[in-house]
PDB file of C-alpha atoms in Angstrom:
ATOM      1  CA  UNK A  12       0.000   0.000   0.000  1.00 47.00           C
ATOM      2  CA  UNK A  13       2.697   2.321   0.651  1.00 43.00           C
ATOM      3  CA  UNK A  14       4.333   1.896  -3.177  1.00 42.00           C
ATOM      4  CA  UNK A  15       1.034   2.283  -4.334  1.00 47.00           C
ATOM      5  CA  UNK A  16       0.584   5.566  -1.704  1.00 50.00           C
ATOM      6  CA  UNK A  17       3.758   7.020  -3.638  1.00 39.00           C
ATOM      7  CA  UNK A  18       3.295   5.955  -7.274  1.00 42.00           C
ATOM      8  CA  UNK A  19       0.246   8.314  -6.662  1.00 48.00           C
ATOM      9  CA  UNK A  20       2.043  10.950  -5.946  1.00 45.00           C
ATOM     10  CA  UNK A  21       4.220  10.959  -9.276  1.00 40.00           C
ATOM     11  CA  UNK A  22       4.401  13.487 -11.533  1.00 41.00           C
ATOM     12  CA  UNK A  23       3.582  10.746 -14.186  1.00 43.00           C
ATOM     13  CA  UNK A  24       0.311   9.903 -12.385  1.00 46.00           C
ATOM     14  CA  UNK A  25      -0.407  13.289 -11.776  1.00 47.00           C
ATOM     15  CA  UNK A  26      -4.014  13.163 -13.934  1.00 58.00           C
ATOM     16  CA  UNK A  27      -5.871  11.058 -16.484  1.00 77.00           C
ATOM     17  CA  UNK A  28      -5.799   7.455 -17.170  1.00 82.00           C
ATOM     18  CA  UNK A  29      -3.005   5.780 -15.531  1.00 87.00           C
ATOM     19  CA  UNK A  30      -3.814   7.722 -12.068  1.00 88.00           C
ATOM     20  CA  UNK A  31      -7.522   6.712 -12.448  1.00 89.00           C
ATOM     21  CA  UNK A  32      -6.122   2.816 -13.227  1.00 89.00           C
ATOM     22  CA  UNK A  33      -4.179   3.692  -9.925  1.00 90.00           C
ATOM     23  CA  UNK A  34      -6.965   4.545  -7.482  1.00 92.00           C
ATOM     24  CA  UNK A  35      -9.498   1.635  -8.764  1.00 93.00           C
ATOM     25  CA  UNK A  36      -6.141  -1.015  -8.182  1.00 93.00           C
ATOM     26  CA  UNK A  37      -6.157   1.162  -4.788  1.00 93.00           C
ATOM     27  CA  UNK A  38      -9.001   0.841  -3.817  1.00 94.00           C
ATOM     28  CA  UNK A  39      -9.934  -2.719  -4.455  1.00 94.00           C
ATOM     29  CA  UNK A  40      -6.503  -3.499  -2.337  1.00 94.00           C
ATOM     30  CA  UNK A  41      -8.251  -1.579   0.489  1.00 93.00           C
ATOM     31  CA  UNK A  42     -11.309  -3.318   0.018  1.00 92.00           C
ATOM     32  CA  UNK A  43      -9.660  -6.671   0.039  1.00 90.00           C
ATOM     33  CA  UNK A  44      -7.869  -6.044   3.130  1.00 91.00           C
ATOM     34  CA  UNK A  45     -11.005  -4.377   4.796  1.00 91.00           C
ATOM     35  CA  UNK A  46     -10.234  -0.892   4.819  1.00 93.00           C
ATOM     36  CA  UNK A  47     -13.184   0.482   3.692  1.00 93.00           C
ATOM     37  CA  UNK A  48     -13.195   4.621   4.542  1.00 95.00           C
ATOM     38  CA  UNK A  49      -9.597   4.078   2.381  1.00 95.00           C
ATOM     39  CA  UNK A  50     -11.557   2.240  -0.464  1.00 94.00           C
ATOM     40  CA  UNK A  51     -14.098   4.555  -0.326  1.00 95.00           C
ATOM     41  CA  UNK A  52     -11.793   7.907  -0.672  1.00 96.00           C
ATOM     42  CA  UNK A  53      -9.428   5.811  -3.431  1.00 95.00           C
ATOM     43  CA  UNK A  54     -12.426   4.295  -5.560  1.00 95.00           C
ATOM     44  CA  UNK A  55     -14.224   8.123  -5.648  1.00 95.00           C
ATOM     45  CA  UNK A  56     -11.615   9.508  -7.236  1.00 94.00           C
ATOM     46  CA  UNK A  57     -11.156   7.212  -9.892  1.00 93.00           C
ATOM     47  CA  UNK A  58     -14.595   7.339 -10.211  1.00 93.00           C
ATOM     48  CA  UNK A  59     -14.165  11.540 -10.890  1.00 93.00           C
ATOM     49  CA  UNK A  60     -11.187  10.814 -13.204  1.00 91.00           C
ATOM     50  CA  UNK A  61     -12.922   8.154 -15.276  1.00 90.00           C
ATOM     51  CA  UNK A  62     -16.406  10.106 -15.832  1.00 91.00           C
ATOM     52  CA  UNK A  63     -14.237  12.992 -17.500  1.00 89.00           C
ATOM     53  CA  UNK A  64     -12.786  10.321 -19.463  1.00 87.00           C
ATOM     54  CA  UNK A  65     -15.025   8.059 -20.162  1.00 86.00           C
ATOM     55  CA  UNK A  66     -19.079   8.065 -21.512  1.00 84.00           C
ATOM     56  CA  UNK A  67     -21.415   6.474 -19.395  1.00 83.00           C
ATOM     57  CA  UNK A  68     -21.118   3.324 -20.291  1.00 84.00           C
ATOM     58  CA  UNK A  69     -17.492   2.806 -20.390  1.00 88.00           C
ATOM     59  CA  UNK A  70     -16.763  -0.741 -19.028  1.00 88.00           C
ATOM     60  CA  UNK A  71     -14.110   0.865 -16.744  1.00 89.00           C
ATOM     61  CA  UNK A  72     -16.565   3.541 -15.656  1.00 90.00           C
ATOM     62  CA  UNK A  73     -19.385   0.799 -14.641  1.00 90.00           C
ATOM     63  CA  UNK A  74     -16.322  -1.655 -12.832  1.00 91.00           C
ATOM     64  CA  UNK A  75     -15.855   1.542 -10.666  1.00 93.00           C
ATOM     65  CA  UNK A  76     -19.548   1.770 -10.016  1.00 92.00           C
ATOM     66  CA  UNK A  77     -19.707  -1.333  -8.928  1.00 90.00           C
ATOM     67  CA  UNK A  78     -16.852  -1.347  -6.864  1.00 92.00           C
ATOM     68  CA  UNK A  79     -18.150   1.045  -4.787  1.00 93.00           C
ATOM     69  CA  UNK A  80     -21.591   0.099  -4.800  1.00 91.00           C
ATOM     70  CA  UNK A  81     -20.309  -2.638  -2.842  1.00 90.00           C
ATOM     71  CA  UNK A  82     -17.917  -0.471  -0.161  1.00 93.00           C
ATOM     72  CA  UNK A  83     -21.200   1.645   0.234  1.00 93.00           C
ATOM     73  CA  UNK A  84     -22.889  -1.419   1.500  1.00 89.00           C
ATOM     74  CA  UNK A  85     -20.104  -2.809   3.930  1.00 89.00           C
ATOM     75  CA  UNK A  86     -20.145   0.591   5.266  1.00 92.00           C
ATOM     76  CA  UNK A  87     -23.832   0.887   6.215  1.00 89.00           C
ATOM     77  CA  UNK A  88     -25.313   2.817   3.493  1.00 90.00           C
ATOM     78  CA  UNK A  89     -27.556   0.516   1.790  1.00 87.00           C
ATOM     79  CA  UNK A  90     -29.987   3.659  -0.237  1.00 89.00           C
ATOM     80  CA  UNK A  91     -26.886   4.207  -1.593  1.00 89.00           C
ATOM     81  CA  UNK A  92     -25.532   1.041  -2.686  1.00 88.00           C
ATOM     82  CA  UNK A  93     -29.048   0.378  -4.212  1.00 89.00           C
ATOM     83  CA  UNK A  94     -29.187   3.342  -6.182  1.00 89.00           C
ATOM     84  CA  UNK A  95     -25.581   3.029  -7.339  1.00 89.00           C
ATOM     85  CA  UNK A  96     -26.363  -0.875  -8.267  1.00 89.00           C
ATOM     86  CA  UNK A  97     -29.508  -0.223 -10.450  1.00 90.00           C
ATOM     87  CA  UNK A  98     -27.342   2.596 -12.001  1.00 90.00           C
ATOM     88  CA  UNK A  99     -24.710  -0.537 -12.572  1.00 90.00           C
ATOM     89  CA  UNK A 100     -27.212  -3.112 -14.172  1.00 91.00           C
ATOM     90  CA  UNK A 101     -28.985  -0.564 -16.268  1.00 92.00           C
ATOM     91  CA  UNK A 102     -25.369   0.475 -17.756  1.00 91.00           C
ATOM     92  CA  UNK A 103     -24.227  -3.472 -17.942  1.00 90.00           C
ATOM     93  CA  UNK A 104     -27.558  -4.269 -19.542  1.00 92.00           C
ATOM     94  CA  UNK A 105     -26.906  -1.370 -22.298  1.00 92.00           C
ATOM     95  CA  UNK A 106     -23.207  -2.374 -22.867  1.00 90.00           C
ATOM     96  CA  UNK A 107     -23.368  -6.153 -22.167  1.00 89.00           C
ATOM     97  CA  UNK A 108     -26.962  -7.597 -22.740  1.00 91.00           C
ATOM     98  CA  UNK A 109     -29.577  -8.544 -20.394  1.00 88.00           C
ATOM     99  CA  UNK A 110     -28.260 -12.269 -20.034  1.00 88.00           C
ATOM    100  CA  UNK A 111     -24.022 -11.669 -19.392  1.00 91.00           C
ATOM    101  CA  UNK A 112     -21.596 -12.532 -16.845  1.00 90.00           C
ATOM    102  CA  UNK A 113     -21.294  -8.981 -15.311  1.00 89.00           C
ATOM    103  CA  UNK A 114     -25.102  -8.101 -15.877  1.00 91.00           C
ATOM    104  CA  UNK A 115     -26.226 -11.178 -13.833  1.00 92.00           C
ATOM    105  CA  UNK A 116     -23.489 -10.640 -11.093  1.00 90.00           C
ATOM    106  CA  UNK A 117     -25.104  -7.273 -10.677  1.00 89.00           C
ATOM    107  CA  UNK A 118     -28.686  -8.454 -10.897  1.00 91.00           C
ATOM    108  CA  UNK A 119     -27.670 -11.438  -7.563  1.00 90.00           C
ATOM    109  CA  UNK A 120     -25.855  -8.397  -6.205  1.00 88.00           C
ATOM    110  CA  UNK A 121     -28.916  -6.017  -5.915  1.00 89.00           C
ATOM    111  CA  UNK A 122     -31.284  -8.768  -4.903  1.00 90.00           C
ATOM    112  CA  UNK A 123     -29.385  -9.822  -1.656  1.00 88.00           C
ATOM    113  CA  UNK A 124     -29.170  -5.631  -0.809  1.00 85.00           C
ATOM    114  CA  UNK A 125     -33.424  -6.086  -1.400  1.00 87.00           C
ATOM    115  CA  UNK A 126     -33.780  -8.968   0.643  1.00 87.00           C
ATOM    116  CA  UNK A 127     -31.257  -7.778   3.723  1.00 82.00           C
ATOM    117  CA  UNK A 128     -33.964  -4.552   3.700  1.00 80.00           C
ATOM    118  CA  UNK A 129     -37.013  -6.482   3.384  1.00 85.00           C
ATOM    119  CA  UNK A 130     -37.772  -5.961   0.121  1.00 86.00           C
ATOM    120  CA  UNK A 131     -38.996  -9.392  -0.393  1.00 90.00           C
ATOM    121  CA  UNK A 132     -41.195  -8.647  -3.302  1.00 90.00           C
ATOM    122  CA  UNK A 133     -38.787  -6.994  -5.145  1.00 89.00           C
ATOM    123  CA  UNK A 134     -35.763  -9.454  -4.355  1.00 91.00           C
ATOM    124  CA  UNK A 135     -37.822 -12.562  -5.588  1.00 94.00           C
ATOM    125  CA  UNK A 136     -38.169 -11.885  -9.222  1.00 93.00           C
ATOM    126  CA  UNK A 137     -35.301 -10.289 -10.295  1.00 92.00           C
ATOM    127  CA  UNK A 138     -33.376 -13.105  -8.543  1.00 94.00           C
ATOM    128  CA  UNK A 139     -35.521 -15.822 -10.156  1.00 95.00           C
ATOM    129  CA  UNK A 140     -34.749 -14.112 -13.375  1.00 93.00           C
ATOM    130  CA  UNK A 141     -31.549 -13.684 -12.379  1.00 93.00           C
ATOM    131  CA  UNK A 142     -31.360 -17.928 -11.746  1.00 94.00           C
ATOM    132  CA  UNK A 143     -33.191 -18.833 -15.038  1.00 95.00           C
ATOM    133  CA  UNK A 144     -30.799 -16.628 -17.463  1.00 94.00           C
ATOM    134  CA  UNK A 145     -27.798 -17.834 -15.360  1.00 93.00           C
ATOM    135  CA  UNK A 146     -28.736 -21.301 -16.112  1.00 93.00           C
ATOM    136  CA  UNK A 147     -29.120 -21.007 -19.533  1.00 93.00           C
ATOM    137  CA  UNK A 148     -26.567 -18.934 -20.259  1.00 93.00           C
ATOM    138  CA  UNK A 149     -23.609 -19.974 -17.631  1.00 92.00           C
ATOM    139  CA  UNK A 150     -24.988 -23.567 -17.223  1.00 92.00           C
ATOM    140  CA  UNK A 151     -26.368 -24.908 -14.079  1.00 89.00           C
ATOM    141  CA  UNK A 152     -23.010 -25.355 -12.123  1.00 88.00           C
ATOM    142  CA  UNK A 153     -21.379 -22.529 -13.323  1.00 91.00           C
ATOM    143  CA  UNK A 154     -20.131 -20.493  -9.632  1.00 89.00           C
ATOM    144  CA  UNK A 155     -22.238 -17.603 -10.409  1.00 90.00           C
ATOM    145  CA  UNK A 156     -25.357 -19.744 -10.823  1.00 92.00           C
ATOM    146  CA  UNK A 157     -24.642 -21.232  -8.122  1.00 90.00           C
ATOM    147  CA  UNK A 158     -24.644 -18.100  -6.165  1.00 89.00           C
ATOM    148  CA  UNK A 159     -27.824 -17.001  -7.211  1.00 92.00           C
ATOM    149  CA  UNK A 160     -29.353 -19.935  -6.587  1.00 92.00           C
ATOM    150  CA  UNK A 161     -27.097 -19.957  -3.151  1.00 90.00           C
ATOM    151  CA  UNK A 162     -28.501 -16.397  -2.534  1.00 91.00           C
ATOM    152  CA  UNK A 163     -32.326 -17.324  -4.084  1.00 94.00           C
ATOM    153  CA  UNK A 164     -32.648 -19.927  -1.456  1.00 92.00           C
ATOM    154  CA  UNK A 165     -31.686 -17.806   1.805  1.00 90.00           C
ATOM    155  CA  UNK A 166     -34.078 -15.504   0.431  1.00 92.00           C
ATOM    156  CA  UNK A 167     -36.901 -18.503   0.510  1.00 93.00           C
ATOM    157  CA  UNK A 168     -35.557 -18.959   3.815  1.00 90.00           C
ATOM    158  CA  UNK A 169     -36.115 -15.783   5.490  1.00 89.00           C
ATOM    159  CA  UNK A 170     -39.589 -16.034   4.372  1.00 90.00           C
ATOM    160  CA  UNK A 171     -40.515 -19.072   5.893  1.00 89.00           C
ATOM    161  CA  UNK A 172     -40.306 -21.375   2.319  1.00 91.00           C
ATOM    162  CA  UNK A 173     -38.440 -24.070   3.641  1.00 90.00           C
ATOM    163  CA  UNK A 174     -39.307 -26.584   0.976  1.00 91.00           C
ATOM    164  CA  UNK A 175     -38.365 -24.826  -2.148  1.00 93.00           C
ATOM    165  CA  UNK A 176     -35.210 -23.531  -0.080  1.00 92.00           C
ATOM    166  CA  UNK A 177     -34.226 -27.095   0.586  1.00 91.00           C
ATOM    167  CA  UNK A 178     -35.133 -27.689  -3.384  1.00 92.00           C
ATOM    168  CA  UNK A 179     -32.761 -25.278  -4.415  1.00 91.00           C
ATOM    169  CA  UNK A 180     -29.651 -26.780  -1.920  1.00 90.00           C
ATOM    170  CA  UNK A 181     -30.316 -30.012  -2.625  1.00 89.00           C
ATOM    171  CA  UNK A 182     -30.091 -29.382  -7.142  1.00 87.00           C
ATOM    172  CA  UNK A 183     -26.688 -28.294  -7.471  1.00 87.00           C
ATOM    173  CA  UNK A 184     -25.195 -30.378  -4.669  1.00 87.00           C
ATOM    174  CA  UNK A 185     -26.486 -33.731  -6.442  1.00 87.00           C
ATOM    175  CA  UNK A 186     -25.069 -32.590  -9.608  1.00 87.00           C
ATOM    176  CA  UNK A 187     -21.726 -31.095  -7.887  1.00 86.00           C
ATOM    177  CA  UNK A 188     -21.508 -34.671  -5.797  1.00 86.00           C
ATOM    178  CA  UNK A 189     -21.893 -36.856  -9.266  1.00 87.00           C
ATOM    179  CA  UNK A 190     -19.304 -34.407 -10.634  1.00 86.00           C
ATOM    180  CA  UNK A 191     -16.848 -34.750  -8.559  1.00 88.00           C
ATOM    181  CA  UNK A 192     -16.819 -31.421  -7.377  1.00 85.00           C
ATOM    182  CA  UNK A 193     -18.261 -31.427  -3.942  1.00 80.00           C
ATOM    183  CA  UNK A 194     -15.836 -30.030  -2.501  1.00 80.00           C
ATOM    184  CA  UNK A 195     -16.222 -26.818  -4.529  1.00 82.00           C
ATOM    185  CA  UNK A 196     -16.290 -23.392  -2.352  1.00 78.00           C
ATOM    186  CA  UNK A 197     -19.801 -23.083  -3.721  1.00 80.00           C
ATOM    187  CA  UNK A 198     -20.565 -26.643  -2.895  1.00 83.00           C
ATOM    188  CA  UNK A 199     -19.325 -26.669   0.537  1.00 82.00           C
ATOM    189  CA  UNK A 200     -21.224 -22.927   1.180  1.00 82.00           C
ATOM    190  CA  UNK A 201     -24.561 -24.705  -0.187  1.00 84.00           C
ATOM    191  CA  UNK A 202     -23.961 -27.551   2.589  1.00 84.00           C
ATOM    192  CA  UNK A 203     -23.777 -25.426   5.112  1.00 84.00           C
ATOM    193  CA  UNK A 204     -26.465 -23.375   4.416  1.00 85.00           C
ATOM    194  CA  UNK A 205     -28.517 -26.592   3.947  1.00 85.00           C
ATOM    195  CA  UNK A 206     -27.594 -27.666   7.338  1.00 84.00           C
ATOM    196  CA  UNK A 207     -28.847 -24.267   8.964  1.00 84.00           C
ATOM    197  CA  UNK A 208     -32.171 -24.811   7.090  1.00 86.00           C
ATOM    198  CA  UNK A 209     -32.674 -28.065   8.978  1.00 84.00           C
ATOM    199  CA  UNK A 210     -31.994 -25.975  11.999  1.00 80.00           C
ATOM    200  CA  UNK A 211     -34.477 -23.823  11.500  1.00 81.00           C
ATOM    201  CA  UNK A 212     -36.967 -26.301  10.882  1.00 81.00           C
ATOM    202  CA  UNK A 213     -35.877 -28.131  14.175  1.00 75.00           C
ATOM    203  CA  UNK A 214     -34.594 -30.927  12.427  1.00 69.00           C
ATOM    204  CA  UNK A 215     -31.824 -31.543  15.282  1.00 70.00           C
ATOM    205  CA  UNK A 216     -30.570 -34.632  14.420  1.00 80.00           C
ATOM    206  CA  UNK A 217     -30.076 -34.253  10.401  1.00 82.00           C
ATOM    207  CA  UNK A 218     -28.496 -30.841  10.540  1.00 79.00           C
ATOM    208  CA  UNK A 219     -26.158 -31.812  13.458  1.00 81.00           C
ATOM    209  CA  UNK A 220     -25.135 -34.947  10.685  1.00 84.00           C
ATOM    210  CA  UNK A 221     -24.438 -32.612   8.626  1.00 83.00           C
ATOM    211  CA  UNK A 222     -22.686 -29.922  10.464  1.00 81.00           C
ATOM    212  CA  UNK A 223     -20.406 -32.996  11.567  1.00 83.00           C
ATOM    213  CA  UNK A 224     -19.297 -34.102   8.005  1.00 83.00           C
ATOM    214  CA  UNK A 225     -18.735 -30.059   7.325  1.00 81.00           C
ATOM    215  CA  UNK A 226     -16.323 -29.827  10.468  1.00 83.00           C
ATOM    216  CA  UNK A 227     -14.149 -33.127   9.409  1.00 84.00           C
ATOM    217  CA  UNK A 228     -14.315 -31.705   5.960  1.00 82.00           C
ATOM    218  CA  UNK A 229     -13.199 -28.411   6.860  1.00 80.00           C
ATOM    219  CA  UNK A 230     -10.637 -29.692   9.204  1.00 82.00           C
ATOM    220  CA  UNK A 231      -8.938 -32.526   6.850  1.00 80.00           C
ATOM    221  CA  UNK A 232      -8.602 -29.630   4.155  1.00 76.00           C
ATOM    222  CA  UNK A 233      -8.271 -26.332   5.897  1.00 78.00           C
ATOM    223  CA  UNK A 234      -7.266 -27.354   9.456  1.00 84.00           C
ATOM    224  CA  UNK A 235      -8.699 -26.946  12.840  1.00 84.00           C
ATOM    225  CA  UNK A 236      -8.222 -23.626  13.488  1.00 87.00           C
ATOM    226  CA  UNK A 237      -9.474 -22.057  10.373  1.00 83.00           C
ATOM    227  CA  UNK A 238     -12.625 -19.843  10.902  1.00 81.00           C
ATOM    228  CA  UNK A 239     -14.696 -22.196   8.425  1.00 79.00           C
ATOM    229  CA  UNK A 240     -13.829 -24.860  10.457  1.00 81.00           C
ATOM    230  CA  UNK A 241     -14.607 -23.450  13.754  1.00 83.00           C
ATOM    231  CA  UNK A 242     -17.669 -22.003  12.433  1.00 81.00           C
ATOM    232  CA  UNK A 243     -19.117 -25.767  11.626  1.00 78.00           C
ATOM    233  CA  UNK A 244     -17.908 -26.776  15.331  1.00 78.00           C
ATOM    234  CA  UNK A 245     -20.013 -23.807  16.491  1.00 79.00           C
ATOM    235  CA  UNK A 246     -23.220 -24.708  14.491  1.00 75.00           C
ATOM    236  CA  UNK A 247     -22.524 -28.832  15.003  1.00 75.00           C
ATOM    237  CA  UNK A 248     -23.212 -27.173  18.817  1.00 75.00           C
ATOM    238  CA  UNK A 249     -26.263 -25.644  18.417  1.00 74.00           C
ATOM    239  CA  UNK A 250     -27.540 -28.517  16.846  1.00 69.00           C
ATOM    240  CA  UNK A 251     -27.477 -30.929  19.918  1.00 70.00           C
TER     241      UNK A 251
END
């Protein structure tokens, strides 16, 4: 951070291009390592640099948008990070189509930021949407599919749909598991979450089964003392 700090201050980064490149790579580095107020300054002004650079729609422009849609968010300020998200996906729809990568990212994105408010209605259908292009497009265990569908189930959750919640754990990790790939970050994320859902619905004995097999998982490959681990110790607790 300190290189960075002084390649700022260069005459050769002094305005334009390069210094805005600079303050995004800043930025994201401070987001990263959790400094947010320093994300926040760093991604603002390349965020001023790039819109007397770039048009509206500038790929670079939107990446800093959505960069700091996100630090709003960590820091609290969720009528901001909404706003500056539907600014995003509008933009990534214009440049990018309806159905891409960085348009459905967005779309996931904005629907957990609904749902964490309450916005139930709202977060629902654009993350269904979300899901259905995601599996068409990206394929159904494609990690960003999996995240909406990840994301699409806590929201069926928190209202109290338990079965289609379950549905929508219980997909991907059959096809992950025939794969070969249960052991995926997304896979492993999924199980956990599953487990939690039998928690809720005071299912005792199956989520503490499974909250076991996530601990010895998470121990053999990450060790003890990682926080994934501990965490499934934790909830393997709760569940006796």
């Amino acid at each position: 951070t300190a290189r960075l700090d002084a390649l700022a201050s260069a005459p050769v980064f002094s305005g334009g291009a390069l210094r805005a490149e600079l303050k995004d790579a800043q930025a994201r580095l401070a987001y990263d390592a959790g400094a947010d107020r320093q994300a926040l300054e760093a991604a603002q002004e390349s965020l001023r640099l790039r819109e007397a650079l770039f048009a509206d729609d500038h790929s670079l422009l939107l990446d800093t948008k959505n960069l700091l849609a996100a630090i709003t968010l960590r820091l609290g300020d969720r009528p901001a990070a909404e706003g500056a998200w539907l600014e995003v996906l509008a933009g990534f729809e214009r440049r990018y189509g309806a159905e891409s990568l960085a348009t459905l990212t967005v779309m996931s994105n904005l629907g957990m930021l609904l749902e964490q408010v309450g916005l139930f209605d709202e977060a629902e259908p654009l993350l269904r949407d979300a899901l259905a292009a995601a599996r068409t497009v990206l394929g159904p265990t494609h990690p960003q599919t999996l995240t909406i569908m990840n994301n699409l189930a806590l929201l069926l959750e928190s209202q109290g749909t338990f079965d289609q919640a379950e549905a929508l754990y219980l997909e991907p990790l059959e096809t992950l598991r025939e794969l070969g790939q249960g052991e995926r970050p997304e896979a492993l994320a999924m199980e956990n979450n599953l487990a939690y859902l039998y928690l809720l619905q005071r299912a005792g004995a199956e989520a503490q089964r499974r909250f076991a097999e996530l601990f010895d998982r998470f121990a053999g490959t990450l060790g003890p003392t990682h926080p994934d681990t501990l965490r499934a110790l934790n909830n393997r607790g709760r569940a006796e």
